[in-house]
Amino acid sequence: MFTLSQLTTFVAVAEELHFGRAAERLRMTQPPLSRQIQLLEGFLGAQLFDRSNRSVRLTPAGRAFLHDARRILRQAEQATLAVRQVSAGEAGSIAIGFTAAGAYSMLDTLLATARASVPGVEIVLREMVTRDQLEALGASSLDLALVRPPVTDADLTYRPAVREQLVAALPVGHPLATAADNGEPLDIRAFDRQEVLMYSPVEARYFHELLISVFRAAGITPVFSQYLSQVHSILALVNGGWGVALVPETAALLRYAGVVFRPVRLTAPAPVELTLAWRTNNDNPALSALLEHL
């Protein structure tokens, strides 16, 4: 098989049409250059140059081979560059998981950081609940996850990413919406005996347990009318007048004509948390490059 070195010498001679100038261009002496050409012609079984004391010309076989030789050298150079870029975290891909609610508060910042810090890296996004993201991290099908705490897997590294407050989502015209029109925070105890749209204890366990703790701390007993897993689904039902809800404050970015959002005065702080998590032994250079900027 011919070597890249042989192709390089062939292309140099083909472009210079002079063995001496080609050797000078490649910073080598002429005898080893001539030997490389002889070895290449021997492997191909064809003469590539017509040589005389006065001139060097490409043969028809040489002219045909020149195009392929240049293409092979160009592909080798591109492959080398790609490997170096991947190794340096400048290319490749990062698979990022996120929860639907997490997309409102953190995803845009994360993507902006990725675009600025690793512009040559492909970002693959996957919307998944926290439980599925943690499983995907363990199976190495995700590189980075935006999940709800707690993260207890010893094989994962995690960092707090976002903290935000709970706000009330109320149907337009609801008595609690009218009571909060003065701009004062709505007391959480006003939710006692109200029909509250609740989070699923399975698909939205984090929010379910958070709200249970909030209501227990306030000593109130809402009536849970429906159990849902996604914030946007809860807001759609609030919009339809099916009940009231507590949602992360960034959910207000989802503008429903029939929903008003009001701050809530809690008996104890209950910030909504979002966590960045990744597998500690993940060797993806692109992930390492991104994490340096987060």
mmCIF file of N, CA, C and O in Angstrom, residues 80-119:
data_model
loop_
_atom_site.group_PDB
_atom_site.id
_atom_site.type_symbol
_atom_site.label_atom_id
_atom_site.label_comp_id
_atom_site.label_asym_id
_atom_site.label_seq_id
_atom_site.Cartn_x
_atom_site.Cartn_y
_atom_site.Cartn_z
ATOM 1 N N THR A 80 -7.399 14.416 10.442
ATOM 2 C CA THR A 80 -6.468 14.795 11.513
ATOM 3 C C THR A 80 -6.982 15.985 12.295
ATOM 4 O O THR A 80 -6.959 16.005 13.532
ATOM 5 N N LEU A 81 -7.481 16.990 11.568
ATOM 6 C CA LEU A 81 -8.017 18.176 12.222
ATOM 7 C C LEU A 81 -9.227 17.825 13.079
ATOM 8 O O LEU A 81 -9.376 18.317 14.205
ATOM 9 N N ALA A 82 -10.111 16.943 12.542
ATOM 10 C CA ALA A 82 -11.314 16.556 13.289
ATOM 11 C C ALA A 82 -10.952 15.855 14.586
ATOM 12 O O ALA A 82 -11.535 16.110 15.640
ATOM 13 N N VAL A 83 -9.964 14.952 14.512
ATOM 14 C CA VAL A 83 -9.542 14.233 15.715
ATOM 15 C C VAL A 83 -8.972 15.201 16.743
ATOM 16 O O VAL A 83 -9.266 15.105 17.939
ATOM 17 N N ARG A 84 -8.165 16.139 16.290
ATOM 18 C CA ARG A 84 -7.578 17.115 17.207
ATOM 19 C C ARG A 84 -8.652 17.998 17.833
ATOM 20 O O ARG A 84 -8.587 18.325 19.017
ATOM 21 N N GLN A 85 -9.668 18.373 17.033
ATOM 22 C CA GLN A 85 -10.744 19.210 17.558
ATOM 23 C C GLN A 85 -11.574 18.458 18.592
ATOM 24 O O GLN A 85 -11.947 19.018 19.627
ATOM 25 N N VAL A 86 -11.869 17.183 18.302
ATOM 26 C CA VAL A 86 -12.629 16.384 19.266
ATOM 27 C C VAL A 86 -11.835 16.223 20.549
ATOM 28 O O VAL A 86 -12.358 16.360 21.660
ATOM 29 N N SER A 87 -10.540 15.932 20.402
ATOM 30 C CA SER A 87 -9.692 15.743 21.569
ATOM 31 C C SER A 87 -9.613 17.008 22.418
ATOM 32 O O SER A 87 -9.532 16.940 23.648
ATOM 33 N N ALA A 88 -9.682 18.173 21.753
ATOM 34 C CA ALA A 88 -9.598 19.443 22.471
ATOM 35 C C ALA A 88 -10.961 19.952 22.925
ATOM 36 O O ALA A 88 -11.057 21.018 23.523
ATOM 37 N N GLY A 89 -12.023 19.181 22.645
ATOM 38 C CA GLY A 89 -13.360 19.617 23.014
ATOM 39 C C GLY A 89 -13.928 20.663 22.087
ATOM 40 O O GLY A 89 -14.898 21.336 22.422
ATOM 41 N N GLU A 90 -13.358 20.821 20.890
ATOM 42 C CA GLU A 90 -13.811 21.832 19.944
ATOM 43 C C GLU A 90 -14.764 21.261 18.901
ATOM 44 O O GLU A 90 -15.292 21.996 18.063
ATOM 45 N N ALA A 91 -14.980 19.953 18.925
ATOM 46 C CA ALA A 91 -15.884 19.295 17.983
ATOM 47 C C ALA A 91 -16.506 18.112 18.708
ATOM 48 O O ALA A 91 -16.267 17.890 19.889
ATOM 49 N N GLY A 92 -17.324 17.352 17.991
ATOM 50 C CA GLY A 92 -18.013 16.228 18.609
ATOM 51 C C GLY A 92 -19.434 16.609 18.968
ATOM 52 O O GLY A 92 -20.037 17.490 18.332
ATOM 53 N N SER A 93 -19.996 15.982 19.977
ATOM 54 C CA SER A 93 -21.375 16.256 20.362
ATOM 55 C C SER A 93 -21.547 16.104 21.868
ATOM 56 O O SER A 93 -20.769 15.407 22.528
ATOM 57 N N ILE A 94 -22.563 16.775 22.403
ATOM 58 C CA ILE A 94 -22.945 16.667 23.808
ATOM 59 C C ILE A 94 -24.440 16.410 23.862
ATOM 60 O O ILE A 94 -25.225 17.198 23.313
ATOM 61 N N ALA A 95 -24.842 15.318 24.494
ATOM 62 C CA ALA A 95 -26.263 15.011 24.670
ATOM 63 C C ALA A 95 -26.718 15.579 26.012
ATOM 64 O O ALA A 95 -26.180 15.219 27.055
ATOM 65 N N ILE A 96 -27.680 16.485 25.965
ATOM 66 C CA ILE A 96 -28.159 17.181 27.156
ATOM 67 C C ILE A 96 -29.625 16.838 27.402
ATOM 68 O O ILE A 96 -30.461 16.991 26.508
ATOM 69 N N GLY A 97 -29.926 16.391 28.605
ATOM 70 C CA GLY A 97 -31.295 16.133 28.996
ATOM 71 C C GLY A 97 -31.841 17.279 29.828
ATOM 72 O O GLY A 97 -31.087 17.985 30.500
ATOM 73 N N PHE A 98 -33.150 17.462 29.778
ATOM 74 C CA PHE A 98 -33.765 18.536 30.562
ATOM 75 C C PHE A 98 -35.223 18.186 30.826
ATOM 76 O O PHE A 98 -35.851 17.460 30.065
ATOM 77 N N THR A 99 -35.734 18.694 31.943
ATOM 78 C CA THR A 99 -37.149 18.556 32.229
ATOM 79 C C THR A 99 -37.903 19.684 31.527
ATOM 80 O O THR A 99 -37.321 20.710 31.195
ATOM 81 N N ALA A 100 -39.192 19.480 31.321
ATOM 82 C CA ALA A 100 -39.982 20.510 30.637
ATOM 83 C C ALA A 100 -39.944 21.814 31.404
ATOM 84 O O ALA A 100 -39.731 22.893 30.830
ATOM 85 N N ALA A 101 -40.118 21.753 32.723
ATOM 86 C CA ALA A 101 -40.084 22.974 33.531
ATOM 87 C C ALA A 101 -38.682 23.567 33.572
ATOM 88 O O ALA A 101 -38.506 24.787 33.628
ATOM 89 N N GLY A 102 -37.663 22.722 33.550
ATOM 90 C CA GLY A 102 -36.292 23.204 33.559
ATOM 91 C C GLY A 102 -35.957 24.018 32.323
ATOM 92 O O GLY A 102 -35.073 24.878 32.347
ATOM 93 N N ALA A 103 -36.670 23.741 31.229
ATOM 94 C CA ALA A 103 -36.410 24.479 29.996
ATOM 95 C C ALA A 103 -36.725 25.957 30.154
ATOM 96 O O ALA A 103 -36.122 26.806 29.511
ATOM 97 N N TYR A 104 -37.678 26.290 31.039
ATOM 98 C CA TYR A 104 -38.062 27.688 31.197
ATOM 99 C C TYR A 104 -36.975 28.488 31.909
ATOM 100 O O TYR A 104 -36.787 29.672 31.636
ATOM 101 N N SER A 105 -36.271 27.856 32.845
ATOM 102 C CA SER A 105 -35.397 28.614 33.738
ATOM 103 C C SER A 105 -33.916 28.526 33.412
ATOM 104 O O SER A 105 -33.155 29.411 33.786
ATOM 105 N N MET A 106 -33.480 27.486 32.725
ATOM 106 C CA MET A 106 -32.036 27.277 32.597
ATOM 107 C C MET A 106 -31.579 26.933 31.186
ATOM 108 O O MET A 106 -30.466 27.249 30.804
ATOM 109 N N LEU A 107 -32.450 26.311 30.395
ATOM 110 C CA LEU A 107 -31.994 25.758 29.124
ATOM 111 C C LEU A 107 -31.461 26.834 28.190
ATOM 112 O O LEU A 107 -30.446 26.625 27.515
ATOM 113 N N ASP A 108 -32.117 27.996 28.131
ATOM 114 C CA ASP A 108 -31.641 29.034 27.218
ATOM 115 C C ASP A 108 -30.255 29.526 27.604
ATOM 116 O O ASP A 108 -29.394 29.763 26.746
ATOM 117 N N THR A 109 -29.994 29.652 28.907
ATOM 118 C CA THR A 109 -28.673 30.060 29.376
ATOM 119 C C THR A 109 -27.626 29.007 29.038
ATOM 120 O O THR A 109 -26.512 29.326 28.593
ATOM 121 N N LEU A 110 -27.992 27.744 29.236
ATOM 122 C CA LEU A 110 -27.071 26.654 28.939
ATOM 123 C C LEU A 110 -26.716 26.625 27.457
ATOM 124 O O LEU A 110 -25.543 26.489 27.079
ATOM 125 N N LEU A 111 -27.715 26.770 26.599
ATOM 126 C CA LEU A 111 -27.470 26.728 25.155
ATOM 127 C C LEU A 111 -26.659 27.941 24.695
ATOM 128 O O LEU A 111 -25.800 27.822 23.816
ATOM 129 N N ALA A 112 -26.921 29.111 25.287
ATOM 130 C CA ALA A 112 -26.146 30.302 24.931
ATOM 131 C C ALA A 112 -24.681 30.120 25.319
ATOM 132 O O ALA A 112 -23.774 30.513 24.575
ATOM 133 N N THR A 113 -24.447 29.515 26.482
ATOM 134 C CA THR A 113 -23.077 29.254 26.916
ATOM 135 C C THR A 113 -22.392 28.271 25.980
ATOM 136 O O THR A 113 -21.229 28.443 25.610
ATOM 137 N N ALA A 114 -23.116 27.222 25.579
ATOM 138 C CA ALA A 114 -22.552 26.238 24.659
ATOM 139 C C ALA A 114 -22.220 26.868 23.312
ATOM 140 O O ALA A 114 -21.163 26.610 22.719
ATOM 141 N N ARG A 115 -23.113 27.716 22.825
ATOM 142 C CA ARG A 115 -22.894 28.356 21.524
ATOM 143 C C ARG A 115 -21.651 29.250 21.560
ATOM 144 O O ARG A 115 -20.906 29.338 20.588
ATOM 145 N N ALA A 116 -21.432 29.891 22.697
ATOM 146 C CA ALA A 116 -20.296 30.809 22.807
ATOM 147 C C ALA A 116 -18.990 30.084 23.098
ATOM 148 O O ALA A 116 -17.933 30.472 22.602
ATOM 149 N N SER A 117 -19.042 29.021 23.915
ATOM 150 C CA SER A 117 -17.804 28.390 24.381
ATOM 151 C C SER A 117 -17.364 27.202 23.538
ATOM 152 O O SER A 117 -16.170 26.934 23.421
ATOM 153 N N VAL A 118 -18.312 26.456 22.955
ATOM 154 C CA VAL A 118 -17.958 25.304 22.113
ATOM 155 C C VAL A 118 -18.787 25.367 20.826
ATOM 156 O O VAL A 118 -19.623 24.492 20.558
ATOM 157 N N PRO A 119 -18.567 26.382 20.001
ATOM 158 C CA PRO A 119 -19.432 26.592 18.827
ATOM 159 C C PRO A 119 -19.368 25.465 17.807
ATOM 160 O O PRO A 119 -20.311 25.277 17.033
#
